[in-house]
XYZ file of C-alpha atoms in Angstrom:
656
model
C 92.479 138.520 153.793
C 94.352 135.503 152.381
C 97.589 136.627 150.755
C 100.274 135.010 148.645
C 103.658 134.507 150.264
C 104.891 137.883 149.091
C 105.634 140.163 152.049
C 106.812 143.313 150.359
C 105.759 146.904 150.912
C 103.678 148.359 148.131
C 102.443 151.700 147.051
C 99.336 152.482 145.041
C 99.790 154.877 142.162
C 97.516 156.319 139.568
C 98.020 156.534 135.868
C 95.828 154.034 133.984
C 93.100 155.873 132.149
C 91.483 152.934 130.394
C 92.093 149.207 130.021
C 95.054 148.852 127.701
C 95.902 152.551 127.683
C 98.655 153.544 130.073
C 99.871 157.056 130.782
C 102.528 156.922 133.424
C 104.183 159.773 135.289
C 107.882 159.105 135.002
C 108.243 158.656 138.725
C 105.016 156.665 139.202
C 105.077 153.080 140.373
C 102.335 151.092 138.626
C 101.008 147.604 139.370
C 98.838 145.056 137.634
C 95.924 145.360 140.036
C 95.489 149.088 140.557
C 96.603 150.285 137.185
C 95.119 147.661 134.869
C 92.491 145.446 136.480
C 90.858 147.918 138.850
C 90.470 150.612 136.231
C 89.179 148.347 133.466
C 85.415 148.574 132.852
C 85.519 145.028 131.446
C 87.137 143.322 134.442
C 84.924 144.255 137.347
C 84.163 140.649 138.250
C 87.862 139.806 138.330
C 88.530 142.817 140.524
C 85.782 141.751 142.911
C 87.065 138.181 142.952
C 90.634 139.266 143.737
C 89.399 141.446 146.566
C 87.147 138.665 147.890
C 90.073 136.268 147.860
C 92.430 138.811 149.445
C 94.791 138.742 146.498
C 94.510 142.397 145.492
C 97.232 143.428 147.936
C 99.658 140.863 146.560
C 99.192 142.049 142.985
C 99.915 145.620 144.149
C 103.361 144.590 145.416
C 105.931 146.759 143.595
C 108.612 144.130 144.138
C 106.548 141.433 142.481
C 106.888 140.203 138.926
C 103.601 138.922 137.561
C 101.854 137.801 134.437
C 98.127 137.957 135.003
C 95.753 136.226 132.595
C 92.687 138.308 133.327
C 89.251 136.896 132.448
C 86.886 139.624 131.403
C 83.354 140.081 132.717
C 81.835 138.018 129.928
C 84.159 135.202 130.905
C 82.842 135.252 134.493
C 79.272 135.414 133.237
C 79.897 132.361 131.038
C 81.463 130.447 133.929
C 78.552 131.244 136.217
C 76.092 130.114 133.559
C 78.040 126.879 132.971
C 77.958 126.115 136.700
C 74.356 127.200 137.174
C 75.443 129.970 139.565
C 75.598 133.721 139.738
C 78.772 135.769 139.627
C 78.301 136.480 143.351
C 78.139 132.724 143.915
C 81.495 132.410 142.172
C 83.008 134.828 144.660
C 81.977 132.458 147.448
C 83.560 129.354 145.921
C 85.815 127.606 148.443
C 88.546 127.147 145.826
C 88.398 130.732 144.563
C 92.000 131.390 145.590
C 93.168 128.343 143.644
C 91.243 129.422 140.554
C 92.590 132.965 140.674
C 96.213 132.021 141.372
C 95.912 129.551 138.454
C 95.690 132.697 136.298
C 98.934 134.213 137.587
C 102.551 133.492 136.728
C 105.400 134.519 139.007
C 107.345 135.843 136.034
C 106.627 138.426 133.385
C 105.791 136.931 129.970
C 104.895 139.257 127.132
C 102.968 137.962 124.134
C 106.085 137.981 121.966
C 107.718 135.556 124.404
C 104.867 133.037 124.242
C 105.768 129.883 122.350
C 103.250 127.419 121.012
C 102.884 124.451 123.343
C 104.604 126.056 126.311
C 103.593 124.414 129.577
C 104.036 126.923 132.388
C 103.572 126.779 136.139
C 101.284 129.385 137.705
C 101.291 130.397 141.352
C 98.727 127.642 141.946
C 100.746 124.458 142.128
C 97.908 122.036 141.381
C 98.232 122.174 137.609
C 100.068 123.811 134.737
C 98.849 126.204 132.094
C 99.102 125.162 128.442
C 99.841 127.990 126.033
C 98.988 128.024 122.356
C 100.272 130.505 119.806
C 98.592 129.984 116.478
C 99.908 130.563 112.994
C 97.979 133.858 113.037
C 99.605 134.839 116.364
C 96.450 134.342 118.381
C 97.276 133.290 121.931
C 95.324 130.845 124.053
C 95.775 129.959 127.713
C 94.234 126.522 127.998
C 90.880 127.000 126.243
C 90.748 130.786 126.815
C 91.786 133.210 124.097
C 93.757 136.353 124.832
C 91.601 139.224 123.593
C 93.930 142.019 124.730
C 97.618 141.581 125.441
C 100.705 143.189 126.876
C 99.161 145.619 129.372
C 102.443 146.340 131.104
C 103.088 147.807 134.548
C 106.109 148.095 136.810
C 105.370 144.769 138.503
C 104.191 142.771 135.545
C 101.951 142.354 132.539
C 98.247 141.632 132.067
C 96.686 139.684 129.197
C 92.903 139.751 129.041
C 91.073 136.410 128.465
C 87.647 135.597 127.063
C 87.164 132.639 129.427
C 88.030 131.615 132.966
C 90.595 128.821 133.087
C 90.163 126.177 135.767
C 92.896 124.013 137.284
C 91.142 120.819 136.267
C 92.924 117.655 135.180
C 92.006 117.494 131.503
C 92.554 114.806 128.907
C 95.641 116.654 127.702
C 97.036 116.538 131.243
C 96.644 112.766 131.178
C 98.702 112.650 127.967
C 101.373 114.974 129.343
C 101.606 113.289 132.719
C 101.987 109.845 131.170
C 104.751 110.656 128.725
C 102.793 110.733 125.467
C 105.318 113.119 123.973
C 104.590 112.459 120.291
C 100.836 112.817 120.746
C 101.376 116.029 122.713
C 103.735 117.451 120.085
C 101.179 116.710 117.386
C 98.323 118.267 119.375
C 100.425 121.376 120.014
C 101.441 121.758 116.385
C 97.877 121.381 115.154
C 96.728 123.956 117.740
C 94.290 121.584 119.406
C 95.275 122.373 122.999
C 92.391 124.832 123.467
C 89.833 122.182 122.488
C 91.303 119.489 124.715
C 91.763 121.738 127.754
C 88.169 122.942 127.814
C 87.166 122.119 131.406
C 83.501 121.767 130.472
C 83.948 119.527 127.469
C 83.107 115.841 127.688
C 85.646 113.996 125.617
C 86.812 110.484 124.953
C 90.375 110.418 123.702
C 91.827 107.291 122.147
C 95.454 108.121 122.808
C 98.179 106.328 120.815
C 101.321 105.882 122.848
C 104.779 106.779 121.553
C 105.334 103.226 120.287
C 102.151 103.529 118.237
C 103.445 106.662 116.543
C 106.814 105.008 115.959
C 105.048 102.100 114.284
C 103.076 104.507 112.100
C 106.275 106.280 111.101
C 107.797 102.930 110.128
C 104.731 102.027 108.067
C 104.977 105.365 106.257
C 108.746 105.024 105.855
C 109.368 108.244 107.756
C 110.108 109.485 111.283
C 108.393 111.622 113.895
C 109.242 114.796 111.989
C 107.640 113.245 108.939
C 104.495 112.464 110.901
C 104.284 116.044 112.130
C 104.510 117.175 108.503
C 101.505 115.109 107.391
C 99.051 117.447 105.656
C 96.047 115.741 107.297
C 97.523 115.500 110.788
C 94.794 117.718 112.260
C 92.144 115.357 110.885
C 94.036 112.279 112.102
C 94.170 113.680 115.627
C 90.486 114.641 115.664
C 89.719 111.107 114.450
C 90.925 109.928 117.887
C 88.473 112.076 119.867
C 84.787 111.662 120.612
C 82.654 114.565 121.781
C 81.120 112.416 124.512
C 82.552 110.439 127.396
C 82.540 106.686 126.784
C 83.961 104.338 129.410
C 85.238 100.936 128.345
C 82.334 99.264 130.119
C 79.928 101.192 127.901
C 81.493 100.083 124.619
C 79.295 97.711 122.635
C 80.649 95.372 119.993
C 80.063 96.771 116.544
C 79.316 100.329 117.631
C 79.974 102.852 114.873
C 80.691 106.252 116.442
C 81.423 109.693 115.067
C 84.623 111.409 116.241
C 85.431 115.117 115.980
C 86.794 114.394 112.527
C 84.012 114.255 109.954
C 86.063 112.242 107.468
C 85.037 108.833 108.761
C 83.451 107.008 111.652
C 85.224 104.849 114.215
C 84.332 101.164 114.450
C 84.445 99.737 117.967
C 84.931 96.085 118.809
C 84.434 94.514 122.199
C 85.536 90.911 122.217
C 84.221 88.017 124.234
C 87.159 88.602 126.601
C 86.195 92.301 126.999
C 89.147 93.516 124.976
C 88.287 96.767 123.229
C 89.473 97.728 119.751
C 89.069 101.044 117.971
C 89.257 100.134 114.304
C 92.407 97.970 114.211
C 93.973 99.467 117.359
C 93.699 97.716 120.702
C 92.941 99.606 123.891
C 95.826 98.593 126.147
C 94.886 100.869 129.055
C 91.276 101.741 129.779
C 89.515 104.542 131.578
C 92.252 106.995 132.509
C 89.883 109.531 134.057
C 90.121 113.259 133.500
C 87.768 115.972 134.699
C 86.665 116.698 131.146
C 86.511 113.144 129.881
C 88.327 109.854 129.705
C 91.441 108.582 127.960
C 91.927 105.093 126.531
C 95.472 104.237 125.474
C 95.892 102.652 122.025
C 98.711 100.522 120.671
C 98.241 101.904 117.157
C 97.358 105.160 115.480
C 93.984 104.955 113.745
C 93.608 106.680 110.399
C 90.365 107.943 108.820
C 90.912 105.669 105.830
C 88.007 104.323 103.779
C 88.527 100.621 104.416
C 86.858 97.533 102.988
C 84.576 97.398 106.036
C 83.484 100.976 105.289
C 82.512 99.852 101.798
C 80.316 97.126 103.295
C 78.741 99.490 105.839
C 78.207 102.358 103.419
C 76.591 100.156 100.770
C 74.021 98.458 102.973
C 75.606 95.031 103.368
C 73.921 94.647 106.729
C 74.119 90.860 107.028
C 77.787 90.744 106.065
C 78.534 93.586 108.479
C 76.623 91.898 111.314
C 78.546 88.687 110.717
C 81.915 90.457 110.608
C 81.088 92.319 113.821
C 79.929 89.190 115.631
C 83.036 87.257 114.635
C 85.217 90.171 115.824
C 86.842 90.653 112.422
C 86.420 94.435 112.273
C 89.964 95.041 113.645
C 91.382 92.913 110.832
C 89.442 94.585 108.029
C 90.010 98.162 109.268
C 93.794 97.880 109.225
C 94.735 100.816 106.961
C 98.050 99.232 106.001
C 96.660 95.831 105.033
C 95.847 95.020 101.419
C 92.703 92.968 100.902
C 90.403 91.655 98.252
C 86.950 91.053 99.709
C 84.359 89.049 97.828
C 81.309 90.553 99.503
C 78.011 88.646 99.383
C 75.069 91.015 99.296
C 72.044 90.600 101.557
C 70.220 88.573 98.891
C 73.154 86.144 98.832
C 72.879 85.587 102.579
C 69.106 85.196 102.284
C 69.641 82.515 99.638
C 72.139 80.731 101.877
C 69.663 80.809 104.763
C 67.024 79.278 102.498
C 69.431 76.547 101.375
C 70.210 75.746 105.010
C 66.527 75.930 106.008
C 67.225 78.698 108.511
C 67.213 82.492 108.766
C 69.741 85.266 109.358
C 69.904 84.459 113.068
C 70.643 80.860 112.134
C 73.463 81.971 109.850
C 74.975 84.044 112.639
C 74.876 80.951 114.856
C 76.894 78.825 112.424
C 79.869 77.363 114.311
C 82.207 77.938 111.344
C 81.020 81.451 110.517
C 84.451 82.947 111.225
C 85.996 80.557 108.722
C 83.279 81.211 106.144
C 83.894 84.964 106.361
C 87.672 84.614 106.082
C 87.086 82.388 103.042
C 85.815 85.516 101.267
C 88.996 87.547 101.852
C 92.362 87.507 100.111
C 95.437 89.042 101.716
C 96.331 90.791 98.457
C 94.542 93.250 96.204
C 93.245 91.701 92.990
C 91.269 93.931 90.606
C 88.849 92.138 88.286
C 91.105 92.857 85.324
C 93.849 90.774 86.941
C 91.720 87.673 87.449
C 92.790 84.781 85.247
C 90.579 81.857 84.379
C 91.403 78.862 86.549
C 93.411 80.776 89.148
C 93.450 78.984 92.488
C 94.024 81.464 95.302
C 94.411 81.178 99.049
C 92.093 83.281 101.227
C 92.586 84.159 104.899
C 90.785 80.925 105.702
C 93.093 77.934 105.525
C 90.242 75.453 105.074
C 90.240 75.580 101.301
C 91.311 77.554 98.270
C 89.121 79.712 96.069
C 88.707 78.779 92.409
C 88.476 81.709 90.026
C 86.749 81.633 86.671
C 86.937 84.339 84.040
C 84.675 83.551 81.139
C 85.081 84.456 77.495
C 82.562 87.225 78.184
C 84.808 88.534 81.021
C 82.363 87.476 83.720
C 84.175 86.623 86.947
C 83.152 83.785 89.244
C 84.511 82.885 92.671
C 83.720 79.198 93.045
C 80.033 79.137 92.064
C 79.358 82.804 92.925
C 79.298 85.450 90.217
C 80.858 88.862 90.712
C 77.988 91.247 90.003
C 79.844 94.468 90.861
C 83.581 94.757 90.349
C 86.336 96.915 91.769
C 84.750 98.941 94.555
C 87.944 100.613 95.739
C 88.929 101.091 99.367
C 92.077 102.591 100.837
C 93.151 99.147 102.020
C 92.007 97.020 99.113
C 89.166 96.295 96.752
C 85.683 94.843 97.126
C 83.898 92.679 94.554
C 80.201 92.099 95.193
C 79.061 88.495 94.668
C 75.595 87.027 94.337
C 76.188 83.963 96.512
C 77.976 83.083 99.724
C 80.935 80.802 99.022
C 81.628 78.026 101.483
C 84.969 76.305 102.136
C 83.438 72.972 101.131
C 85.508 70.153 99.656
C 83.747 69.860 96.318
C 84.145 67.384 93.456
C 86.416 69.898 91.715
C 88.630 69.941 94.816
C 88.892 66.145 94.619
C 90.125 66.420 91.037
C 92.586 69.209 91.872
C 93.894 67.636 95.060
C 94.421 64.208 93.495
C 96.449 65.249 90.494
C 93.809 65.032 87.769
C 95.560 67.814 85.899
C 94.176 67.144 82.422
C 90.609 66.804 83.661
C 91.024 69.962 85.769
C 92.525 71.897 82.855
C 89.651 70.837 80.625
C 87.010 71.753 83.232
C 88.627 75.177 83.713
C 88.874 75.839 79.993
C 85.243 74.933 79.441
C 84.244 77.238 82.351
C 82.631 74.423 84.318
C 84.241 75.237 87.691
C 81.270 77.364 88.864
C 78.952 74.407 88.224
C 81.060 71.785 89.972
C 81.939 73.987 92.965
C 78.310 74.599 93.902
C 78.140 73.351 97.514
C 74.380 72.760 97.349
C 74.189 70.637 94.182
C 75.284 67.007 94.442
C 77.177 65.371 91.617
C 78.565 61.976 90.778
C 81.674 62.439 88.667
C 83.357 59.661 86.704
C 86.861 61.121 86.570
C 89.270 59.917 83.865
C 92.908 59.786 84.903
C 95.663 61.652 83.099
C 96.594 58.346 81.458
C 93.044 57.965 80.190
C 93.279 61.339 78.455
C 96.701 60.465 77.072
C 95.292 57.234 75.635
C 92.389 59.116 74.063
C 94.810 61.567 72.474
C 96.798 58.675 71.041
C 93.639 57.008 69.694
C 92.644 60.267 68.003
C 96.134 60.807 66.597
C 96.620 64.027 68.536
C 97.972 65.275 71.856
C 96.469 66.885 74.949
C 96.267 70.243 73.202
C 94.248 68.532 70.537
C 91.910 67.124 73.192
C 91.497 70.599 74.670
C 90.726 71.958 71.204
C 87.795 69.570 70.659
C 84.669 71.524 69.773
C 82.632 68.963 71.723
C 84.803 69.091 74.861
C 82.022 70.542 77.063
C 79.719 67.711 75.990
C 82.447 65.172 76.664
C 83.058 66.535 80.158
C 79.391 66.808 81.140
C 78.935 63.231 79.856
C 81.058 62.225 82.880
C 78.723 63.874 85.388
C 75.506 62.531 86.862
C 73.244 64.566 89.112
C 72.985 63.232 92.655
C 75.356 61.446 94.990
C 75.604 57.849 93.804
C 78.091 55.635 95.598
C 79.352 52.487 93.906
C 77.108 50.307 96.079
C 74.095 52.245 94.799
C 74.856 51.768 91.095
C 72.574 49.463 89.123
C 72.966 47.891 85.731
C 71.590 49.895 82.883
C 71.465 53.356 81.411
C 71.963 56.457 83.552
C 71.294 59.987 82.327
C 74.216 62.387 82.514
C 74.256 66.159 82.845
C 74.557 66.572 79.066
C 71.356 64.562 78.545
C 72.883 61.415 77.077
C 73.001 58.075 78.867
C 75.967 56.148 80.129
C 75.693 52.375 80.562
C 76.492 50.907 83.973
C 77.693 47.294 83.910
C 78.211 45.551 87.268
C 78.812 42.059 85.886
C 82.525 42.210 86.581
C 83.525 45.016 88.886
C 82.083 48.368 87.887
C 82.174 49.457 84.267
C 80.832 52.680 82.829
C 80.480 52.152 79.102
C 83.854 50.642 78.216
C 85.685 52.255 81.178
C 86.502 50.487 84.424
C 86.092 52.200 87.790
C 89.531 51.842 89.345
C 88.831 53.805 92.526
C 85.313 54.233 93.804
C 83.653 56.512 96.305
C 86.084 59.420 96.710
C 83.778 61.531 98.834
C 83.234 65.254 98.432
C 80.940 67.619 100.322
C 78.798 67.994 97.213
C 78.955 64.477 95.835
C 81.259 61.609 95.014
C 84.010 60.906 92.505
C 84.696 57.539 90.875
C 88.040 57.255 89.086
C 87.880 55.576 85.650
C 90.588 54.384 83.284
C 89.082 55.676 80.027
C 87.498 58.857 78.811
C 83.786 58.307 78.261
C 82.553 59.290 74.832
C 78.917 59.788 74.085
C 79.456 58.061 70.751
C 81.967 55.486 71.863
C 82.691 52.911 69.112
C 80.837 55.217 66.709
C 77.376 54.509 68.164
C 75.296 57.264 69.742
C 72.340 57.463 72.039
C 70.169 59.251 69.541
C 70.152 56.156 67.414
C 69.578 53.963 70.458
C 66.354 55.744 71.222
C 64.852 54.421 68.004
C 64.738 50.887 69.435
C 62.280 49.849 72.128
C 62.900 46.540 73.870
C 62.487 44.737 77.166
C 63.652 43.636 79.648
C 66.947 45.432 80.274
C 68.958 43.971 81.960
C 67.975 40.590 80.513
C 68.959 37.038 81.393
C 67.181 34.937 78.718
C 65.296 36.687 75.930
C 65.025 40.284 74.687
C 61.794 41.299 72.951
C 61.780 44.205 70.495
C 58.762 46.326 69.635
C 58.099 47.028 65.974
C 60.650 44.586 64.608
C 59.908 41.048 63.358
C 62.112 39.271 60.814
C 65.172 41.569 60.587
C 68.896 40.959 60.897
C 70.805 41.866 64.046
C 74.391 42.039 65.254
C 75.513 42.011 68.907
C 78.861 43.570 69.805
C 80.730 43.738 73.080
C 82.063 47.046 74.339
C 85.376 46.356 72.672
C 83.595 46.453 69.310
C 83.848 42.738 68.694
C 80.913 40.882 67.123
C 79.750 38.157 69.509
C 76.494 37.108 67.864
C 74.517 37.629 64.653
C 71.199 36.389 63.383
C 67.626 37.200 62.484
C 64.883 38.206 64.851
C 62.271 35.467 65.305
C 58.955 37.130 66.097
C 60.921 40.119 67.439
C 62.926 38.130 70.006
C 66.613 37.376 70.554
C 67.950 34.774 72.929
C 70.862 36.027 75.040
C 71.269 32.962 77.271
C 74.573 32.119 75.602
C 76.136 35.524 76.350
C 78.322 36.154 79.378
C 77.337 38.842 81.845
C 78.154 42.346 80.776
C 77.173 45.270 78.575
C 76.496 44.886 74.854
C 75.491 46.860 71.811
C 72.908 45.531 69.371
C 72.492 46.744 65.818
C 69.242 46.017 63.977
C 69.258 46.423 60.218
C 65.903 47.646 58.973
C 65.906 48.248 55.222
C 68.688 50.814 54.696
C 68.856 51.992 58.321
C 70.773 50.645 61.297
C 69.135 51.091 64.689
C 71.293 50.743 67.770
C 70.578 49.858 71.372
C 72.531 48.985 74.496
C 71.617 46.256 76.917
C 73.032 44.373 79.847
C 73.165 40.620 80.148
C 72.794 39.523 83.719
């Protein structure tokens, strides 16, 4: 027989009538084997195992002092079933002595002396036992629960267990052995040692180191004691554990996995450099192997918070989620202590973008600036819809461009050209606003105005809620942009100030009269009328530089991604000098531009007056057979008034 190193004489005595019921003769010497284990009808397998291992004699030693954690017969049956063996097979295990001595302490410890989280050394030196004492005074030894306690004899005490404990290196051993004192203290307090010491579990533990807990305490403005007092600490700890074993090599980017906590899922990121993140926490040590799983060390504590990325996942924003995953932005957006505003394009918005770019979703995911596009949708502060102000210019995480906010008189919110169609979807780390278009960090015509100090024009465009139109990256515009001085001069001419200009009931018409659809550089301009966005024509005169109506282009061809801006020195008015296009449409004439003679349809012998764009009369006369000679005029744009009975018809023409 193999014996422990206890060479003392012993003497068998009687006296135990049933397991847990002792009736000693005052002079009797009792021992844990003969008087508890051997006489118990529920511990026959343990008795046989001790005899097979030659340990029965040692436990009979009257000079010994033992605590025996005694697995009952059901415990041995369960172990045999788990291993695919019989109980007799267990008795033949080569490490049977190690297993049995792992159940024995060399000191006597009654249940009242057990403290929660005690780590004690059994006679087997290969591993320690982890004791749990719950708030209801239940006692566990590793994963095994004590189902009968304090069976005391002269040489020790026996506590019956409902499971066999094995000296395996578990995930909790990895934490203990590597100095994860805060994690261990939390696990002990929340009575999770039994779950983590189960030798047949298959676990993945994402283990925050002490520095990670310190950082969490700082973020919560507390200390370690404060962390241990968190009411959801049990859930936080379970949020770090998977019920399967996942090595770092098996992690796939974008995997969403379910931990033991049911509060939320974990979002895994695997970068192009094979760095692994769990939510916002980086794995700084991979694959610390245990016999019941694997431990990955984290640099941060992950919390089961409902983050902005959860909002996207839970609400079916599959394209946005796929893009965020691919660009490895999940760690950023799952930070529970960040504060974000996410303008989230729905799937239809991405489909529309793909159509505009003549591609598909795969093509969108291949965009070289996709990372920047995604960051362009995120603010580093939380902005509810109620706090949006019309004309606000805000800086997203992308540094390529700012976002231009519009809040209409009807309280509709636009981000650049995209409308918010669902406001204020709350997350624990911010707010999500759903938008119907993808916004791009393009340098649009409105950016040109903002960036070049056109403050009055910009103020007017904002007030008239035209920013969404002009920031559309897929519509090209030619904008004739009056300078601040031009607006000041208009205010003076109207006997008002800039506030008076902004109060004009026709201000939207005035502004859209400065915008032509399409990208028209100065070299592409031609003499004659050009239709504007508001439907009226402007007159282009190239006879001396570039003139638009009576305004001179002072700076041409300021390029934007969605068009071109030409700077002008006057504000264009649809009815400049009191003449409007509606009247001009009454007159039909040709050619225009003209070099010699203009011929009018429907007019014969009527009086006419020709004015330059400064309102000066340069020629008068009577039509001869419907014709006017313009040979004597200098090149440029002119207005012609034709008096027909009591009406005055007006037209514009260019002399070339």
